[in-house]
Coordinates of C-alpha atoms and ligand atoms in Angstrom, one line a residue:
X1 CA -16.0 -6.9 -30.3
X2 CA -15.2 -6.3 -26.4
X3 CA -16.8 -3.3 -25.3
X4 CA -15.1 0.6 -25.1
X5 CA -12.9 -1.1 -28.0
X6 CA -13.7 2.4 -29.9
X7 CA -13.4 4.5 -27.1
X8 CA -9.9 2.5 -26.3
X9 CA -8.6 2.7 -29.8
X10 CA -9.4 6.0 -30.0
X11 CA -7.1 7.4 -26.9
X12 CA -3.9 4.8 -27.7
X13 CA -1.0 4.0 -29.7
X14 CA -2.2 0.7 -32.5
X15 CA 0.5 -0.6 -30.3
X16 CA -0.7 0.1 -26.9
X17 CA -4.2 -1.3 -27.7
X18 CA -2.6 -4.2 -29.1
X19 CA -1.2 -5.8 -25.8
X20 CA -4.9 -4.6 -23.8
X21 CA -6.7 -6.6 -26.7
X22 CA -4.1 -9.3 -26.8
X23 CA -5.3 -10.3 -23.0
X24 CA -8.0 -11.2 -24.5
X25 CA -10.4 -10.4 -21.4
X26 CA -13.5 -8.7 -21.1
X27 CA -13.1 -7.5 -17.3
X28 CA -10.0 -5.7 -18.4
X29 CA -12.4 -3.7 -21.7
X30 CA -14.8 -2.8 -19.6
X31 CA -12.7 -1.4 -16.1
X32 CA -10.4 0.9 -18.5
X33 CA -13.0 1.6 -21.1
X34 CA -15.0 2.7 -18.4
X35 CA -12.6 4.9 -16.4
X36 CA -11.2 6.6 -20.6
X37 CA -14.8 7.5 -20.5
X38 CA -15.5 8.3 -16.9
X39 CA -12.2 9.9 -16.3
X40 CA -11.3 11.5 -19.8
X41 CA -7.4 11.6 -20.7
X42 CA -6.3 12.5 -23.4
X43 CA -4.5 9.5 -24.2
X44 CA -3.2 6.2 -22.6
X45 CA 0.4 4.6 -22.3
X46 CA -0.2 0.9 -21.4
X47 CA 2.6 -0.8 -19.7
X48 CA 3.9 -4.4 -20.1
X49 CA 7.2 -5.9 -18.3
X50 CA 9.0 -4.2 -21.1
X51 CA 12.5 -2.4 -19.6
X52 CA 11.5 0.3 -22.9
X53 CA 8.0 1.0 -21.1
X54 CA 9.8 1.3 -17.4
X55 CA 12.0 3.5 -18.9
X56 CA 8.9 5.5 -20.6
X57 CA 7.0 6.1 -17.5
X58 CA 10.4 7.3 -16.5
X59 CA 10.9 10.5 -18.8
X60 CA 7.6 10.4 -18.3
X61 CA 7.7 11.5 -14.6
X62 CA 10.7 14.1 -15.6
X63 CA 8.9 15.5 -18.9
X64 CA 5.9 16.0 -16.9
X65 CA 7.3 18.2 -13.9
X66 CA 5.8 15.7 -11.3
X67 CA 10.4 14.5 -10.9
X68 CA 13.3 15.8 -10.7
X69 CA 16.9 15.1 -11.5
X70 CA 19.8 14.8 -8.2
X71 CA 23.3 15.6 -8.8
X72 CA 24.2 11.8 -8.7
X73 CA 21.4 11.3 -12.9
X74 CA 19.3 8.0 -11.9
X75 CA 17.7 9.9 -8.9
X76 CA 14.8 12.2 -8.1
X77 CA 12.9 13.8 -6.4
X78 CA 8.6 14.5 -6.4
X79 CA 7.3 16.1 -3.4
X80 CA 3.9 15.9 -2.4
X81 CA 1.6 18.7 -1.4
X82 CA 2.0 20.6 1.6
X83 CA -0.8 19.2 2.8
X84 CA -0.4 15.8 1.4
X85 CA 2.3 14.7 3.5
X86 CA 0.8 11.5 5.5
X87 CA -2.1 9.2 5.2
X88 CA -5.0 10.4 5.3
X89 CA -7.0 8.6 7.9
X90 CA -10.5 10.7 7.4
X91 CA -11.2 10.5 4.2
X92 CA -10.4 6.9 3.4
X93 CA -13.2 4.7 3.5
X94 CA -14.6 2.0 2.4
X95 CA -18.0 1.7 0.6
X96 CA -20.0 -0.8 2.3
X97 CA -23.6 -2.6 1.1
X98 CA -26.6 -0.6 3.0
X99 CA -26.7 -4.6 4.8
X100 CA -23.5 -4.2 6.2
X101 CA -23.1 -0.8 7.5
X102 CA -23.8 -2.2 11.1
X103 CA -21.3 -4.9 11.1
X104 CA -18.6 -2.5 10.1
X105 CA -19.1 -0.2 12.2
X106 CA -15.9 0.1 14.2
X107 CA -14.4 1.0 11.1
X108 CA -14.6 4.3 8.6
X109 CA -16.8 3.3 6.3
X110 CA -19.9 4.9 4.2
X111 CA -23.3 3.2 2.0
X112 CA -22.2 1.9 -1.3
X113 CA -24.4 4.3 -2.8
X114 CA -23.6 7.0 -1.2
X115 CA -19.4 6.9 -1.2
X116 CA -19.9 6.3 -4.8
X117 CA -21.6 9.2 -6.5
X118 CA -19.8 11.2 -4.6
X119 CA -16.3 9.7 -6.0
X120 CA -18.1 9.2 -9.6
X121 CA -18.7 13.2 -9.1
X122 CA -15.2 14.4 -8.1
X123 CA -13.6 12.2 -10.4
X124 CA -16.0 12.9 -13.1
X125 CA -13.4 14.8 -15.9
X126 CA -10.8 14.2 -13.5
X127 CA -7.8 13.4 -16.0
X128 CA -9.4 15.8 -19.6
X129 CA -6.2 16.6 -20.7
X130 CA -3.8 14.0 -19.4
X131 CA -1.9 11.3 -21.0
X132 CA -2.3 8.0 -18.5
X133 CA -0.3 4.6 -18.1
X134 CA -2.1 2.3 -17.0
X135 CA 0.4 -0.9 -15.7
X136 CA -0.2 -4.4 -14.4
X137 CA 1.0 -5.9 -11.6
X138 CA 1.1 -9.2 -8.9
X139 CA 1.4 -8.6 -5.4
X140 CA 4.2 -12.1 -3.9
X141 CA 6.0 -13.5 -7.1
X142 CA 3.9 -13.9 -10.7
X143 CA 2.4 -17.4 -11.5
X144 CA 2.7 -18.7 -7.7
X145 CA 0.2 -19.9 -5.4
X146 CA 0.3 -15.9 -3.9
X147 CA -0.5 -14.3 -7.0
X148 CA -2.8 -11.4 -6.9
X149 CA -3.1 -10.0 -10.3
X150 CA -3.0 -5.6 -9.9
X151 CA -4.2 -3.7 -12.5
X152 CA -3.3 0.2 -12.1
X153 CA -4.8 3.3 -13.6
X154 CA -3.2 6.2 -12.8
X155 CA -2.8 10.1 -14.7
X156 CA 0.6 10.2 -11.9
X157 CA 4.0 9.1 -12.9
X158 CA 6.2 9.5 -10.6
X159 CA 2.7 6.8 -8.8
X160 CA 3.2 4.5 -12.3
X161 CA 8.0 5.6 -11.2
X162 CA 6.8 4.3 -7.9
X163 CA 4.8 1.2 -8.2
X164 CA 7.6 -0.3 -11.5
X165 CA 10.1 0.3 -8.3
X166 CA 8.0 -1.4 -5.6
X167 CA 6.5 -4.4 -7.8
X168 CA 7.0 -7.0 -9.1
X169 CA 5.5 -6.5 -13.6
X170 CA 3.1 -9.0 -13.7
X171 CA 1.5 -8.5 -18.4
X172 CA 3.1 -12.2 -18.9
X173 CA 1.4 -13.1 -15.8
X174 CA -2.4 -11.6 -17.2
X175 CA -1.2 -13.2 -20.7
X176 CA -1.8 -17.0 -19.2
X177 CA -4.3 -16.3 -17.0
X178 CA -6.8 -18.7 -17.2
X179 CA -10.7 -17.9 -18.4
X180 CA -11.9 -19.1 -15.3
X181 CA -9.2 -16.4 -13.3
X182 CA -10.0 -13.6 -15.9
X183 CA -12.2 -11.9 -13.2
X184 CA -10.0 -12.0 -10.1
X185 CA -7.3 -8.7 -9.7
X186 CA -7.8 -5.7 -8.3
X187 CA -8.3 -2.8 -9.8
X188 CA -7.6 0.6 -9.0
X189 CA -7.9 4.2 -10.4
X190 CA -5.8 7.5 -9.5
X191 CA -5.5 10.3 -10.1
X192 CA -3.4 13.5 -8.9
X193 CA -5.8 15.9 -10.1
X194 CA -4.7 19.5 -11.2
X195 CA -1.3 20.0 -10.6
X196 CA 0.8 23.4 -9.9
X197 CA 3.7 24.0 -10.9
X198 CA 6.3 21.7 -9.6
X199 CA 4.3 19.7 -10.1
X200 CA 1.8 18.7 -6.7
X201 CA -1.9 18.2 -6.6
X202 CA -4.1 21.2 -5.8
X203 CA -6.9 20.2 -5.1
X204 CA -6.7 17.8 -1.4
X205 CA -9.6 19.4 -0.1
X206 CA -11.2 16.7 -3.0
X207 CA -9.5 13.7 -1.5
X208 CA -11.3 10.8 -0.9
X209 CA -9.6 7.4 -1.4
X210 CA -13.2 5.2 -1.4
X211 CA -12.5 1.1 -1.2
X212 CA -14.9 -1.2 -2.1
X213 CA -14.1 -4.6 -0.6
X214 CA -17.3 -6.0 -2.8
X215 CA -15.4 -5.8 -5.8
X216 CA -12.0 -5.6 -4.9
X217 CA -11.6 -1.8 -6.7
X218 CA -10.1 1.0 -4.8
X219 CA -10.9 4.8 -6.3
X220 CA -8.1 6.8 -4.9
X221 CA -8.6 11.2 -6.5
X222 CA -6.8 14.5 -5.5
X223 CA -3.7 13.2 -3.8
X224 CA 0.0 12.2 -4.7
X225 CA 1.6 10.8 -1.3
X226 CA 2.5 7.0 -2.1
X227 CA 0.2 6.0 1.2
X228 CA -2.3 7.5 -0.5
X229 CA -2.2 7.4 -4.4
X230 CA -0.2 3.8 -4.3
X231 CA -2.9 1.0 -5.6
X232 CA -1.5 -1.9 -4.1
X233 CA -0.1 -0.3 -1.1
X234 CA -1.8 -0.1 1.3
X235 CA -4.5 0.1 -0.4
X236 CA -4.5 -3.2 -2.2
X237 CA -3.6 -4.6 1.5
X238 CA -6.5 -3.7 2.6
X239 CA -8.7 -5.4 -0.7
X240 CA -6.1 -9.0 0.7
X241 CA -7.0 -8.9 3.8
X242 CA -10.7 -8.8 3.4
X243 CA -10.3 -11.6 1.0
X244 CA -8.1 -13.3 2.8
X245 CA -11.0 -13.5 5.8
X246 CA -13.3 -16.1 2.8
X247 CA -10.7 -17.2 2.1
X248 CA -9.0 -18.6 5.0
X249 CA -5.0 -17.3 4.5
X250 CA -3.4 -13.8 5.5
X251 CA -2.5 -10.5 5.0
X252 CA -0.2 -9.1 7.9
X253 CA 1.2 -5.7 8.0
X254 CA 4.8 -7.1 8.5
X255 CA 8.7 -7.8 8.0
X256 CA 9.9 -11.0 7.4
X257 CA 13.6 -11.8 7.9
X258 CA 15.7 -14.7 8.5
X259 CA 17.4 -14.6 11.6
X260 CA 20.5 -16.2 10.2
X261 CA 22.8 -18.4 13.0
X262 CA 26.8 -18.3 11.5
X263 CA 28.0 -21.1 13.4
X264 CA 24.5 -23.3 13.2
X265 CA 24.8 -23.3 9.8
X266 CA 20.7 -21.9 10.5
X267 CA 18.5 -19.4 9.2
X268 CA 15.4 -19.5 11.1
X269 CA 12.3 -16.8 9.2
X270 CA 10.7 -14.8 11.6
X271 CA 7.7 -11.8 10.4
X272 CA 7.6 -9.5 12.6
X273 CA 4.7 -6.1 13.3
X274 CA 5.2 -3.4 15.1
X275 CA 2.9 0.0 15.3
X276 CA 4.4 3.2 13.7
X277 CA 7.9 4.1 14.9
X278 CA 8.8 0.6 17.4
X279 CA 11.1 -0.3 16.3
X280 CA 10.8 -2.6 12.8
X281 CA 12.3 -1.6 9.9
X282 CA 15.5 -1.4 12.3
X283 CA 14.4 -5.5 13.4
X284 CA 14.1 -5.9 9.9
X285 CA 17.8 -4.7 9.1
X286 CA 19.2 -5.8 11.8
X287 CA 23.2 -6.0 11.3
X288 CA 24.5 -9.0 10.5
X289 CA 20.9 -10.9 9.2
X290 CA 18.9 -11.1 6.1
X291 CA 15.9 -9.1 4.8
X292 CA 12.7 -10.5 3.3
X293 CA 10.4 -7.5 3.3
X294 CA 9.9 -4.7 5.6
X295 CA 6.2 -3.8 5.1
X296 CA 4.1 -6.3 4.0
X297 CA 3.3 -10.5 4.5
X298 CA 1.2 -12.9 3.3
X299 CA 0.7 -16.1 4.7
X300 CA -0.5 -19.5 3.7
X301 CA -1.0 -23.2 4.6
X302 CA 0.6 -24.8 1.4
X303 CA 0.5 -28.6 2.4
X304 CA 0.6 -28.2 5.7
X305 CA 3.5 -25.4 5.7
X306 CA 3.2 -21.8 7.2
X307 CA 5.2 -20.3 4.1
X308 CA 4.7 -16.8 3.9
X309 CA 5.9 -14.0 0.6
X310 CA 6.8 -10.6 0.5
X311 CA 4.4 -9.4 -1.5
X312 CA 6.4 -5.8 -2.7
X313 CA 10.0 -5.7 -4.7
X314 CA 11.0 -2.0 -3.0
X315 CA 10.8 -0.4 0.1
X316 CA 9.0 2.7 0.3
X317 CA 10.9 3.4 3.4
X318 CA 11.2 6.4 6.1
X319 CA 13.6 8.7 5.6
X320 CA 14.4 10.4 8.9
X321 CA 17.3 9.3 10.6
X322 CA 18.4 6.9 8.6
X323 CA 22.8 7.8 8.4
X324 CA 25.8 6.6 8.6
X325 CA 26.1 5.0 11.4
X326 CA 21.9 3.9 12.7
X327 CA 21.2 2.4 9.3
X328 CA 24.5 2.1 7.3
X329 CA 23.3 -0.2 4.8
X330 CA 20.1 2.0 3.7
X331 CA 22.6 5.3 4.0
X332 CA 25.1 3.9 1.8
X333 CA 23.0 2.8 -0.9
X334 CA 20.9 6.2 -1.1
X335 CA 24.1 7.5 -1.4
X336 CA 24.8 5.6 -5.2
X337 CA 24.1 6.5 -7.9
X338 CA 21.3 3.9 -8.6
X339 CA 17.6 4.5 -8.7
X340 CA 15.4 5.9 -6.3
X341 CA 13.1 8.4 -5.9
X342 CA 13.1 11.6 -2.4
X343 CA 10.1 12.3 -1.6
X344 CA 9.5 14.4 1.3
X345 CA 13.1 16.3 1.7
X346 CA 15.4 19.1 0.5
X347 CA 17.1 19.5 -2.5
X348 CA 20.2 22.1 -1.8
X349 CA 21.5 24.4 -4.6
X350 CA 24.4 21.3 -4.9
X351 CA 21.0 19.4 -6.4
X352 CA 21.6 16.7 -3.6
X353 CA 18.7 15.4 -1.4
X354 CA 19.2 16.4 3.1
X355 CA 16.6 14.8 5.2
X356 CA 15.9 14.6 9.2
X357 CA 18.4 13.3 11.2
X358 CA 21.2 12.8 7.7
X359 CA 23.8 13.0 9.9
X360 CA 24.8 15.8 7.5
X361 CA 25.0 19.5 8.0
X362 CA 21.5 20.7 5.7
X363 CA 21.7 23.7 3.8
X364 CA 20.4 26.1 4.5
X365 CA 18.4 26.9 1.9
X366 CA 16.9 25.3 -1.3
X367 CA 13.5 24.2 -2.2
X368 CA 11.5 20.8 -0.1
X369 CA 7.8 20.3 0.5
X370 CA 6.9 23.2 1.5
X371 CA 8.6 25.4 -1.6
X372 CA 11.2 27.7 -1.6
X373 CA 13.0 27.2 1.3
X374 CA 15.7 28.8 4.7
X375 CA 15.9 28.2 7.8
X376 CA 13.7 29.4 9.9
X377 CA 10.7 30.7 6.9
X378 CA 7.9 29.9 8.8
X379 CA 4.0 28.4 6.7
X380 CA 0.6 29.7 7.6
X381 CA 0.1 28.4 10.6
X382 CA 2.9 30.3 11.7
X383 CA 5.0 26.0 12.9
X384 CA 8.7 25.9 11.9
X385 CA 8.9 24.6 8.6
X386 CA 12.2 22.0 9.1
X387 CA 14.6 20.6 5.8
X388 CA 12.4 18.0 5.3
X389 CA 9.0 15.7 6.4
X390 CA 9.5 14.3 8.9
X391 CA 7.2 11.7 6.6
X392 CA 9.9 12.6 4.4
X393 CA 11.0 8.8 1.9
X394 CA 12.4 6.9 -0.2
X395 CA 11.6 4.5 -2.7
X396 CA 13.9 1.7 -3.9
X397 CA 14.3 -1.7 -4.7
X398 CA 15.0 -4.5 -1.9
X399 CA 17.1 -6.1 -4.0
X400 CA 19.8 -3.2 -3.6
X401 CA 20.5 -3.9 -0.2
X402 CA 23.2 -6.7 -0.1
X403 CA 21.6 -8.2 3.6
X404 CA 18.2 -9.8 1.3
X405 CA 17.6 -12.9 1.4
X406 CA 17.9 -13.5 -2.2
X407 CA 16.2 -17.1 -1.9
X408 CA 13.6 -16.1 0.1
X409 CA 12.7 -13.2 -1.8
X410 CA 12.7 -15.0 -4.4
X411 CA 10.9 -18.6 -3.7
X412 CA 7.1 -18.8 -5.4
X413 CA 5.8 -20.8 -2.9
X414 CA 7.7 -18.8 0.0
X415 CA 9.7 -19.1 3.6
X416 CA 8.5 -21.4 5.7
X417 CA 8.2 -19.3 9.0
X418 CA 8.7 -20.4 12.6
X419 CA 8.4 -18.0 14.6
X420 CA 6.0 -14.3 15.1
X421 CA 7.2 -10.8 16.8
X422 CA 5.1 -8.1 18.0
X423 CA 6.4 -5.2 19.3
X424 CA 5.3 -2.3 21.4
X425 CA 6.2 0.7 22.4
X426 CA 5.7 1.3 26.2
X427 CA 8.1 2.7 28.9
X428 CA 7.0 0.7 32.2
X429 CA 5.0 -2.3 31.0
X430 CA 5.7 -5.4 28.9
X431 CA 9.6 -7.2 28.9
X432 CA 11.6 -7.1 25.8
X433 CA 11.4 -10.5 25.0
X434 CA 9.0 -12.7 25.8
X435 CA 7.8 -16.7 24.3
X436 CA 4.0 -17.3 24.3
X437 CA 2.8 -21.1 25.3
X438 CA 0.8 -21.2 22.9
X439 CA -0.1 -19.6 18.5
X440 CA -4.2 -18.8 20.2
X441 CA -2.8 -17.2 23.4
X442 CA 0.5 -15.2 21.3
X443 CA -2.8 -13.6 19.2
X444 CA -4.9 -12.4 22.4
X445 CA -2.2 -12.2 24.8
X446 CA 1.1 -10.7 21.8
X447 CA -0.6 -9.4 18.8
X448 CA -4.2 -8.5 19.9
X449 CA -3.3 -6.2 23.0
X450 CA -0.2 -4.1 20.8
X451 CA 0.2 -0.6 21.7
X452 CA 2.0 1.9 21.2
X453 CA 2.9 4.8 23.2
X454 CA 3.1 8.1 21.9
X455 CA 6.3 10.2 23.0
X456 CA 7.6 13.7 23.1
X457 CA 8.0 13.6 19.2
X458 CA 4.1 13.6 18.5
X459 CA 1.3 15.1 19.3
X460 CA -0.6 16.0 22.0
X461 CA 0.1 14.2 25.6
X462 CA 3.2 12.1 26.8
X463 CA 2.6 8.7 27.6
X464 CA -0.5 7.6 26.3
X465 CA -1.2 4.4 25.0
X466 CA -2.9 3.5 21.8
X467 CA -4.2 0.3 21.4
X468 CA -3.2 -1.0 17.6
X469 CA -3.9 -5.1 17.4
X470 CA -1.7 -6.6 15.0
X471 CA 0.2 -3.4 14.0
X472 CA -2.7 -3.5 11.5
X473 CA -6.4 -1.0 12.7
X474 CA -5.0 1.0 10.0
X475 CA -5.5 -2.0 6.7
X476 CA -8.3 -4.5 9.0
X477 CA -11.4 -4.2 6.1
X478 CA -14.0 -6.3 8.4
X479 CA -14.5 -6.8 12.1
X480 CA -11.9 -7.0 14.2
X481 CA -13.4 -10.3 16.7
X482 CA -14.0 -12.3 13.0
X483 CA -10.1 -11.1 12.1
X484 CA -8.9 -11.4 15.0
X485 CA -11.2 -15.5 14.8
X486 CA -8.9 -16.2 11.3
X487 CA -5.5 -15.5 12.9
X488 CA -6.6 -18.4 15.5
X489 CA -8.1 -20.3 13.2
X490 CA -4.8 -20.4 10.5
X491 CA -2.1 -20.4 12.9
X492 CA -3.8 -23.2 14.3
X493 CA -5.0 -25.6 11.5
X494 CA -0.8 -25.6 9.7
X495 CA 1.4 -28.3 12.1
X496 CA 4.6 -27.1 12.7
X497 CA 2.5 -23.2 14.2
X498 CA 5.8 -20.4 14.4
X499 CA 6.5 -19.7 18.0
X500 CA 5.0 -16.3 19.2
X501 CA 6.8 -13.7 20.9
X502 CA 7.0 -10.4 22.1
X503 CA 9.2 -7.4 21.5
X504 CA 9.9 -3.6 23.5
X505 CA 12.7 -1.9 22.8
X506 CA 11.9 0.7 24.9
X507 CA 11.1 0.2 28.5
X508 CA 13.0 3.3 30.2
X509 CA 14.7 2.6 33.9
X510 CA 14.0 4.7 37.1
X511 CA 15.9 7.6 35.5
X512 CA 13.5 8.0 33.0
X513 CA 16.1 6.5 29.8
X514 CA 15.8 3.8 27.6
X515 CA 17.6 0.7 29.6
X516 CA 19.1 -0.9 26.0
X517 CA 20.7 0.4 22.9
X518 CA 19.6 0.0 19.8
X519 CA 21.8 -3.2 19.7
X520 CA 20.3 -5.2 22.4
X521 CA 17.1 -6.1 19.3
X522 CA 19.8 -8.4 18.1
X523 CA 19.6 -10.8 21.4
X524 CA 15.5 -10.8 21.9
X525 CA 15.7 -12.3 17.7
X526 CA 18.6 -14.9 18.6
X527 CA 17.0 -16.0 22.3
X528 CA 13.4 -16.2 20.4
X529 CA 15.9 -18.7 17.6
X530 CA 17.6 -20.4 20.3
X531 CA 14.2 -21.1 21.7
X532 CA 12.7 -22.3 18.2
X533 CA 15.7 -24.8 17.9
X534 CA 15.0 -25.9 22.1
X535 CA 18.3 -24.5 23.3
X536 CA 17.3 -22.4 26.3
X537 CA 15.6 -23.0 28.9
X538 CA 12.5 -20.4 30.6
X539 CA 11.1 -18.7 33.4
X540 CA 7.4 -19.1 33.0
X541 CA 5.2 -15.6 33.5
X542 CA 2.1 -15.8 33.6
X543 CA 1.6 -14.4 30.1
X544 CA 4.0 -16.1 28.5
X545 CA 8.0 -17.6 28.9
X546 CA 11.1 -15.4 29.3
X547 CA 14.8 -15.7 29.3
X548 CA 17.3 -17.0 32.1
X549 CA 20.6 -14.7 32.7
X550 CA 22.8 -16.5 32.4
X551 CA 21.6 -17.0 28.6
X552 CA 21.5 -13.3 27.5
X553 CA 24.2 -12.7 29.2
X554 CA 25.9 -15.0 27.0
X555 CA 24.4 -13.6 23.7
X556 CA 25.1 -9.4 24.7
X557 CA 28.6 -10.9 24.7
X558 CA 28.2 -13.3 21.3
X559 CA 26.1 -10.4 19.5
X560 CA 27.3 -7.8 21.3
X561 CA 30.5 -7.4 23.9
X562 CA 28.9 -6.1 25.6
X563 CA 28.7 -6.7 30.3
X564 CA 24.8 -7.0 30.9
X565 CA 24.0 -7.0 34.4
X566 CA 22.1 -9.1 36.3
X567 CA 20.6 -5.8 38.4
X568 CA 19.4 -4.6 34.3
X569 CA 18.0 -8.4 33.8
X570 CA 15.9 -8.5 37.1
X571 CA 14.2 -4.5 36.0
X572 CA 14.2 -5.8 32.5
X573 CA 12.3 -8.9 33.0
X574 CA 10.2 -8.2 36.0
X575 CA 6.3 -9.1 35.7
X576 CA 4.7 -6.0 35.9
X577 CA 0.6 -7.3 37.8
X578 CA -1.7 -3.8 38.0
X579 CA -0.4 -2.8 35.0
X580 CA -0.4 -5.7 33.1
X581 CA -4.1 -5.8 34.2
X582 CA -4.9 -2.3 33.5
X583 CA -3.8 -3.0 29.8
X584 CA -6.3 -6.0 29.2
X585 CA -8.8 -3.6 30.5
X586 CA -8.0 -1.1 27.6
X587 CA -7.8 -4.0 24.5
X588 CA -10.9 -4.9 25.6
X589 CA -12.5 -1.3 25.8
X590 CA -10.9 -0.8 22.0
X591 CA -11.9 -4.3 20.9
X592 CA -16.0 -3.5 22.6
X593 CA -15.6 -0.1 20.5
X594 CA -14.0 -1.4 16.7
X595 CA -16.2 -4.6 17.0
X596 CA -18.8 -3.9 19.2
X597 CA -20.1 -8.5 18.1
X598 CA -16.8 -9.7 18.7
X599 CA -16.8 -13.2 20.4
X600 CA -17.7 -13.3 23.3
X601 CA -14.9 -16.0 23.8
X602 CA -12.3 -13.6 22.9
X603 CA -13.1 -11.1 26.3
X604 CA -13.9 -14.3 28.3
X605 CA -10.1 -15.3 27.6
X606 CA -9.1 -11.9 28.7
X607 CA -10.7 -12.4 31.8
X608 CA -9.3 -15.4 32.7
X609 CA -6.3 -13.9 32.4
X610 CA -7.0 -11.1 34.4
X611 CA -8.1 -13.3 36.7
X612 CA -4.6 -15.3 36.4
X613 CA -2.6 -12.5 37.2
X614 CA -4.2 -11.1 39.7
X615 CA -4.0 -14.6 41.7
X616 CA -0.2 -13.5 41.1
X617 CA -0.3 -10.4 42.3
X618 CA -1.8 -11.9 45.6
X619 CA 0.4 -14.6 45.6
X620 CA 3.4 -13.4 44.9
X621 CA 3.5 -9.5 44.9
X622 CA 2.6 -6.3 42.1
X623 CA 6.5 -6.7 40.5
X624 CA 7.6 -10.1 40.2
X625 CA 11.5 -10.9 39.7
X626 CA 12.2 -13.3 37.7
X627 CA 11.9 -16.8 38.6
X628 CA 9.7 -15.7 40.8
X629 CA 6.5 -17.3 39.7
X630 CA 5.3 -20.9 39.4
X631 CA 2.4 -21.9 37.5
Ligands
LIG1 C1 3.2 2.5 6.9 C2 3.7 2.7 5.5 O1 2.1 3.7 6.6 O2 4.4 2.1 5.2 O3 2.0 1.7 7.1 O4 4.5 3.2 4.8
LIG2 MN1 3.7 -0.2 6.1

């Protein structure tokens, strides 16, 4: 007899109890039983991989009022609380054993016993009277070298519904687990807490997300916004980053895509990391290319090859500015009668969804993340409430997209990655595309130095640069220096190490306007693709290698039918010495702050890079035109 058997039998139907019992795993009984006792739900539904259970979850999300049906019968809408519209960075903390607290100083942490006591107190009886659900998933393809089995225990049927869209159901994987693997899974316990009449969380002051990377469990209480509630997305990512650090693989905040060269009958896989609002999804969705994943990738060395999988099976995408012109593939999918959850957008009187930048005139009233909404309405702080929230989302299966690379998406051993892109946002430092001379240089000069610049659309001063190494700083779950060194080690440990490139789509010209159109990213991508296949020669700069004008001219014509001027080329690809030195100095300060014990060799590397750039400045001037610099 397993621990908690009696208790679970009292809260589950015979059929549901049978599903748990069939797994013959005492660790699963312990996890579900412990929280069944502590959070005290009225009943527990257990899902396997059947369509019947997926359908049951969909129905419950509607029946419980967490979602409402839209005009298209397969589409639903959900609202998070007005104060629960984005990831809560303040109340998301690592539970850290006393002896490790110093090491984790740069990361938002709470002492283990203290944090655990707080979260257990908040979660005591939090599910009283509620029907809750348990699901089994896999991060990455099931039964593959990448698989991380996960269990989600939640009282939110919206969360459960979202997870069935976003992840691969893996009850069968759990069924087939070997004896010695039975404790090796991630555990997520979530409660939306008390709900209002729209099915949104009420007690946001008690919102907490505490992550225990030592025991692979995340506690998430009093929230619904998917970035806060969904175990398998950003919580699992933090557990996976920690686990990968111990085991010698990588979990990165990256898309996976294939650059397609039809003429050469060639497909080249790229991964890319970009801080938010720096072009990540639009790069993954460049027209004419193929997508494997848009947010999180696992990298493993399989027989010496650098292989990657998409951890997820769906997209939780920002809907703002998705319209027929800028994002035709996604827009078209959102207009079809197929399963989509819209969150924090307006439901118009016609029972259709409306959002910011949709390219359609929205109605003047309806229901949105604020409540009953009318044009011009103000919130308690006196701020006008828009049609939808700027971080409103759509939740959709990835395989709806006709630009999906099915083969890569389904491959159990992932795809072989040949190029990595790191894209930042700055108006006046880095060139649109630059190749790194080596993997190590790429990690330290392209990945670690990633920054994004605040725009007029964000609060606070414009043009302030925020460091975001590997675009992963919200999720890195062990000291930054160690994480950086593990990145270096991983890439150096494979046979055909991918080439690393930097991107910047946001260079502004002397008139303050962007220098390139949104589509130019296709050209930078195909130049990188060509470099991987030995097709173009390049100019050296103090930080890497840049394209030659004649090659870009042809690429602009071929891909965009645009004439690219030499003048624009010279402006875009000028190497800016002082600005680069300042960028490296900012990176040093950031690393020291985030990880006071980061290895000295990283700082020595940046000092050497600064010395090299200073020497170039003395020799060639502060602004070095492409081709002028000689090593
Ligand atoms: C994020 C996301 O916040 O992918 O990074 O939603
Ligand atoms: Mn993300």
